[in-house]
Each structure stands twice: as C-alpha cells, then as structure tokens.
Amino acid sequence: MVVGSGGENCDLPNLADQLNPAQGAGNYQRTSIDRGCSPIQVMPFGFQLHYARYVDPETGAESKLILVPSDQVLGWKDSYSQWSLDLLNPLNARNDPAKPALVMCAHDGDNAWSGGYSYYMEWLKTFASDASSRGYEPTHRRAVPPGVSARCQ
C-alpha cells in the first residue's frame, strides 16, 4: 500500500480491521486522475459486494450488512467527463461470474458535469447503450431527486 501523495490520502484502518487477504500483485491497478493523485484499486475484490459484521461487546449480538464498494477513479472520471468503457477491460478480464463485480461511480456533489442536463439526458443514455452492447448490465440510481438540493445544512 502506498500512503500519502500518490497513494492513500486518509488514515489507514485499524490493524484489527485489516482482514482482507493479499490479492496478488497483478490484480492492483493504479490510475491517475486530474487532481494529481493516483488511486489504486484491487480487482475484482474491490468491486465485489462484501459483508461487514459488528458484534456488540456487551451482548455478543451479531449484526451484518452488505458493503457496496465505490471506485474513486471511475467516480471521478464519471463526474467530470465522458469516459471509455475500455477502462473496465482489466476488471472484466478478472471478473468472477460466481461473485460478479459491481462498478459504482459515486459522485460527491461537487461535480463539474455529472449533475447536469447533458449528463442525465445525453451522456448517460449513450453510455448505458454502449455498456449493454458490450454485455454489461447498466443501472442508474439517483440519491437526490431532480431539482432538490443535495447540500447539507
């Protein structure tokens, strides 16, 4: 793992939380984005759904939830411009049909382009059509209805 500039720019997880096995050197992909950083993602592990478990220390009761990963590079590219599905080729080559990958492009609300008319009414339709023609199963969810502000008060 690379920390600091050019790597992870956040606190590393608590050692007790680092349970994921090494994924093999060929399964890590580093991609530069316009901000001057180069996030890294592991494939396919970083694109698969996983369970998280919490055990109440007082009662021993266990709770589980499903974690949905979000990719920083694809979210960034999708927020600021059109991008080629060819960026998914390395993931597609490593996809496990028994536990298929899910690509979620998360937007943080500071988007230069993906919150507007061109994105939703033009680009997204073209992108989804291209994705379908390549055998992907595109879907789209919008957390905030059109015309409603997503800003926190």
Tab-separated table of C-alpha atoms in Angstrom:
chain	number	residue	atom	x	y	z
A	1	MET	CA	0.000	0.000	0.000
A	2	VAL	CA	1.243	3.462	-0.873
A	3	VAL	CA	0.346	6.211	1.590
A	4	GLY	CA	0.468	9.968	1.195
A	5	SER	CA	0.830	11.804	-2.104
A	6	GLY	CA	0.227	9.407	-4.968
A	7	GLY	CA	-1.471	6.862	-2.724
A	8	GLU	CA	-3.991	6.653	0.070
A	9	ASN	CA	-4.640	10.134	1.438
A	10	CYS	CA	-6.524	9.075	4.545
A	11	ASP	CA	-5.844	7.362	7.851
A	12	LEU	CA	-5.080	3.687	7.486
A	13	PRO	CA	-7.618	1.300	9.008
A	14	ASN	CA	-7.154	-0.051	12.491
A	15	LEU	CA	-4.908	-3.125	12.316
A	16	ALA	CA	-7.731	-5.212	13.792
A	17	ASP	CA	-9.852	-4.319	10.751
A	18	GLN	CA	-7.268	-5.341	8.139
A	19	LEU	CA	-8.567	-8.837	7.486
A	20	ASN	CA	-8.629	-8.995	3.703
A	21	PRO	CA	-6.114	-11.351	2.102
A	22	ALA	CA	-3.460	-10.146	-0.338
A	23	GLN	CA	-4.862	-10.162	-3.859
A	24	GLY	CA	-1.736	-10.817	-5.933
A	25	ALA	CA	0.482	-8.138	-7.483
A	26	GLY	CA	-1.175	-8.347	-10.924
A	27	ASN	CA	-4.596	-7.502	-9.539
A	28	TYR	CA	-3.838	-3.954	-8.414
A	29	GLN	CA	-4.496	-1.112	-10.844
A	30	ARG	CA	-3.257	2.439	-10.338
A	31	THR	CA	-4.850	5.157	-12.475
A	32	SER	CA	-4.039	8.868	-12.417
A	33	ILE	CA	-6.858	11.374	-12.153
A	34	ASP	CA	-6.871	15.099	-12.829
A	35	ARG	CA	-6.208	16.046	-9.196
A	36	GLY	CA	-2.620	14.811	-9.360
A	37	CYS	CA	-3.227	11.696	-7.310
A	38	SER	CA	-3.241	8.095	-8.478
A	39	PRO	CA	-5.733	5.970	-6.555
A	40	ILE	CA	-5.223	2.225	-6.609
A	41	GLN	CA	-7.928	-0.423	-6.759
A	42	VAL	CA	-7.724	-4.190	-6.438
A	43	MET	CA	-9.608	-6.285	-8.967
A	44	PRO	CA	-12.020	-7.969	-8.667
A	45	PHE	CA	-12.090	-7.830	-4.824
A	46	GLY	CA	-12.552	-4.040	-4.667
A	47	PHE	CA	-15.582	-4.251	-6.970
A	48	GLN	CA	-17.420	-7.096	-5.234
A	49	LEU	CA	-20.084	-6.931	-2.546
A	50	HIS	CA	-18.847	-7.968	0.909
A	51	TYR	CA	-20.380	-8.455	4.331
A	52	ALA	CA	-19.390	-6.379	7.322
A	53	ARG	CA	-20.008	-7.759	10.785
A	54	TYR	CA	-20.451	-5.976	14.082
A	55	VAL	CA	-20.547	-7.811	17.387
A	56	ASP	CA	-21.956	-5.904	20.334
A	57	PRO	CA	-19.266	-6.262	23.036
A	58	GLU	CA	-21.838	-6.299	25.821
A	59	THR	CA	-24.440	-8.695	24.447
A	60	GLY	CA	-22.491	-10.641	21.829
A	61	ALA	CA	-25.313	-9.981	19.368
A	62	GLU	CA	-24.080	-10.004	15.797
A	63	SER	CA	-25.257	-7.655	13.056
A	64	LYS	CA	-24.332	-7.890	9.377
A	65	LEU	CA	-24.702	-5.551	6.463
A	66	ILE	CA	-23.694	-5.656	2.824
A	67	LEU	CA	-20.935	-3.269	1.762
A	68	VAL	CA	-21.139	-1.817	-1.740
A	69	PRO	CA	-17.743	-0.630	-2.984
A	70	SER	CA	-17.245	2.595	-4.894
A	71	ASP	CA	-14.277	3.231	-7.138
A	72	GLN	CA	-12.595	6.626	-6.755
A	73	VAL	CA	-11.098	6.760	-10.252
A	74	LEU	CA	-14.262	5.825	-12.151
A	75	GLY	CA	-16.381	8.068	-9.911
A	76	TRP	CA	-14.027	10.964	-10.633
A	77	LYS	CA	-13.958	10.352	-14.374
A	78	ASP	CA	-17.740	9.969	-14.483
A	79	SER	CA	-18.174	13.213	-12.532
A	80	TYR	CA	-16.102	15.337	-14.864
A	81	SER	CA	-16.317	13.993	-18.410
A	82	GLN	CA	-17.260	11.170	-20.695
A	83	TRP	CA	-15.051	8.100	-20.381
A	84	SER	CA	-14.405	4.912	-22.282
A	85	LEU	CA	-15.690	1.539	-21.186
A	86	ASP	CA	-12.212	0.292	-22.099
A	87	LEU	CA	-11.253	1.354	-18.552
A	88	LEU	CA	-13.247	-1.687	-17.400
A	89	ASN	CA	-11.277	-4.188	-19.523
A	90	PRO	CA	-8.803	-5.138	-16.740
A	91	LEU	CA	-11.703	-5.718	-14.339
A	92	ASN	CA	-13.695	-7.639	-16.927
A	93	ALA	CA	-10.715	-9.948	-17.502
A	94	ARG	CA	-10.634	-10.754	-13.765
A	95	ASN	CA	-14.389	-10.921	-13.131
A	96	ASP	CA	-15.615	-13.963	-11.221
A	97	PRO	CA	-19.084	-14.987	-12.502
A	98	ALA	CA	-19.729	-16.729	-9.170
A	99	LYS	CA	-19.239	-13.392	-7.388
A	100	PRO	CA	-19.614	-10.760	-10.111
A	101	ALA	CA	-18.117	-7.303	-9.978
A	102	LEU	CA	-20.232	-4.192	-9.474
A	103	VAL	CA	-18.911	-0.850	-10.688
A	104	MET	CA	-20.405	2.057	-8.773
A	105	CYS	CA	-19.426	5.550	-9.815
A	106	ALA	CA	-20.143	7.619	-6.734
A	107	HIS	CA	-20.377	11.381	-7.006
A	108	ASP	CA	-19.754	13.663	-4.053
A	109	GLY	CA	-21.916	16.575	-5.149
A	110	ASP	CA	-19.019	18.775	-6.277
A	111	ASN	CA	-19.339	17.525	-9.807
A	112	ALA	CA	-18.328	19.760	-12.648
A	113	TRP	CA	-20.571	17.973	-15.109
A	114	SER	CA	-22.437	14.889	-13.879
A	115	GLY	CA	-25.192	16.749	-12.088
A	116	GLY	CA	-26.497	18.492	-15.174
A	117	TYR	CA	-28.729	18.062	-18.177
A	118	SER	CA	-26.012	16.870	-20.563
A	119	TYR	CA	-25.052	14.064	-18.208
A	120	TYR	CA	-28.529	12.719	-17.457
A	121	MET	CA	-30.289	13.395	-20.746
A	122	GLU	CA	-27.488	12.756	-23.241
A	123	TRP	CA	-24.342	11.036	-21.970
A	124	LEU	CA	-25.966	8.517	-19.604
A	125	LYS	CA	-28.241	7.139	-22.322
A	126	THR	CA	-25.339	6.751	-24.747
A	127	PHE	CA	-23.120	5.223	-22.062
A	128	ALA	CA	-25.812	2.729	-20.986
A	129	SER	CA	-26.442	1.730	-24.598
A	130	ASP	CA	-22.728	1.178	-25.211
A	131	ALA	CA	-22.421	-0.794	-21.957
A	132	SER	CA	-25.378	-3.024	-22.915
A	133	SER	CA	-23.911	-3.683	-26.348
A	134	ARG	CA	-20.735	-4.954	-24.632
A	135	GLY	CA	-22.668	-7.325	-22.369
A	136	TYR	CA	-22.688	-5.217	-19.211
A	137	GLU	CA	-25.889	-4.698	-17.211
A	138	PRO	CA	-26.067	-0.937	-16.555
A	139	THR	CA	-28.305	0.560	-13.926
A	140	HIS	CA	-28.577	4.046	-12.505
A	141	ARG	CA	-29.696	5.309	-9.138
A	142	ARG	CA	-30.015	8.910	-8.187
A	143	ALA	CA	-29.977	9.604	-4.483
A	144	VAL	CA	-31.458	13.090	-4.777
A	145	PRO	CA	-34.491	13.788	-6.984
A	146	PRO	CA	-34.008	16.328	-9.806
A	147	GLY	CA	-34.487	19.884	-8.617
A	148	VAL	CA	-33.755	19.082	-4.964
A	149	SER	CA	-30.592	20.446	-3.387
A	150	ALA	CA	-28.167	17.847	-2.051
A	151	ARG	CA	-26.297	20.331	0.141
A	152	CYS	CA	-26.048	19.593	3.832
A	153	GLN	CA	-27.324	22.267	6.181
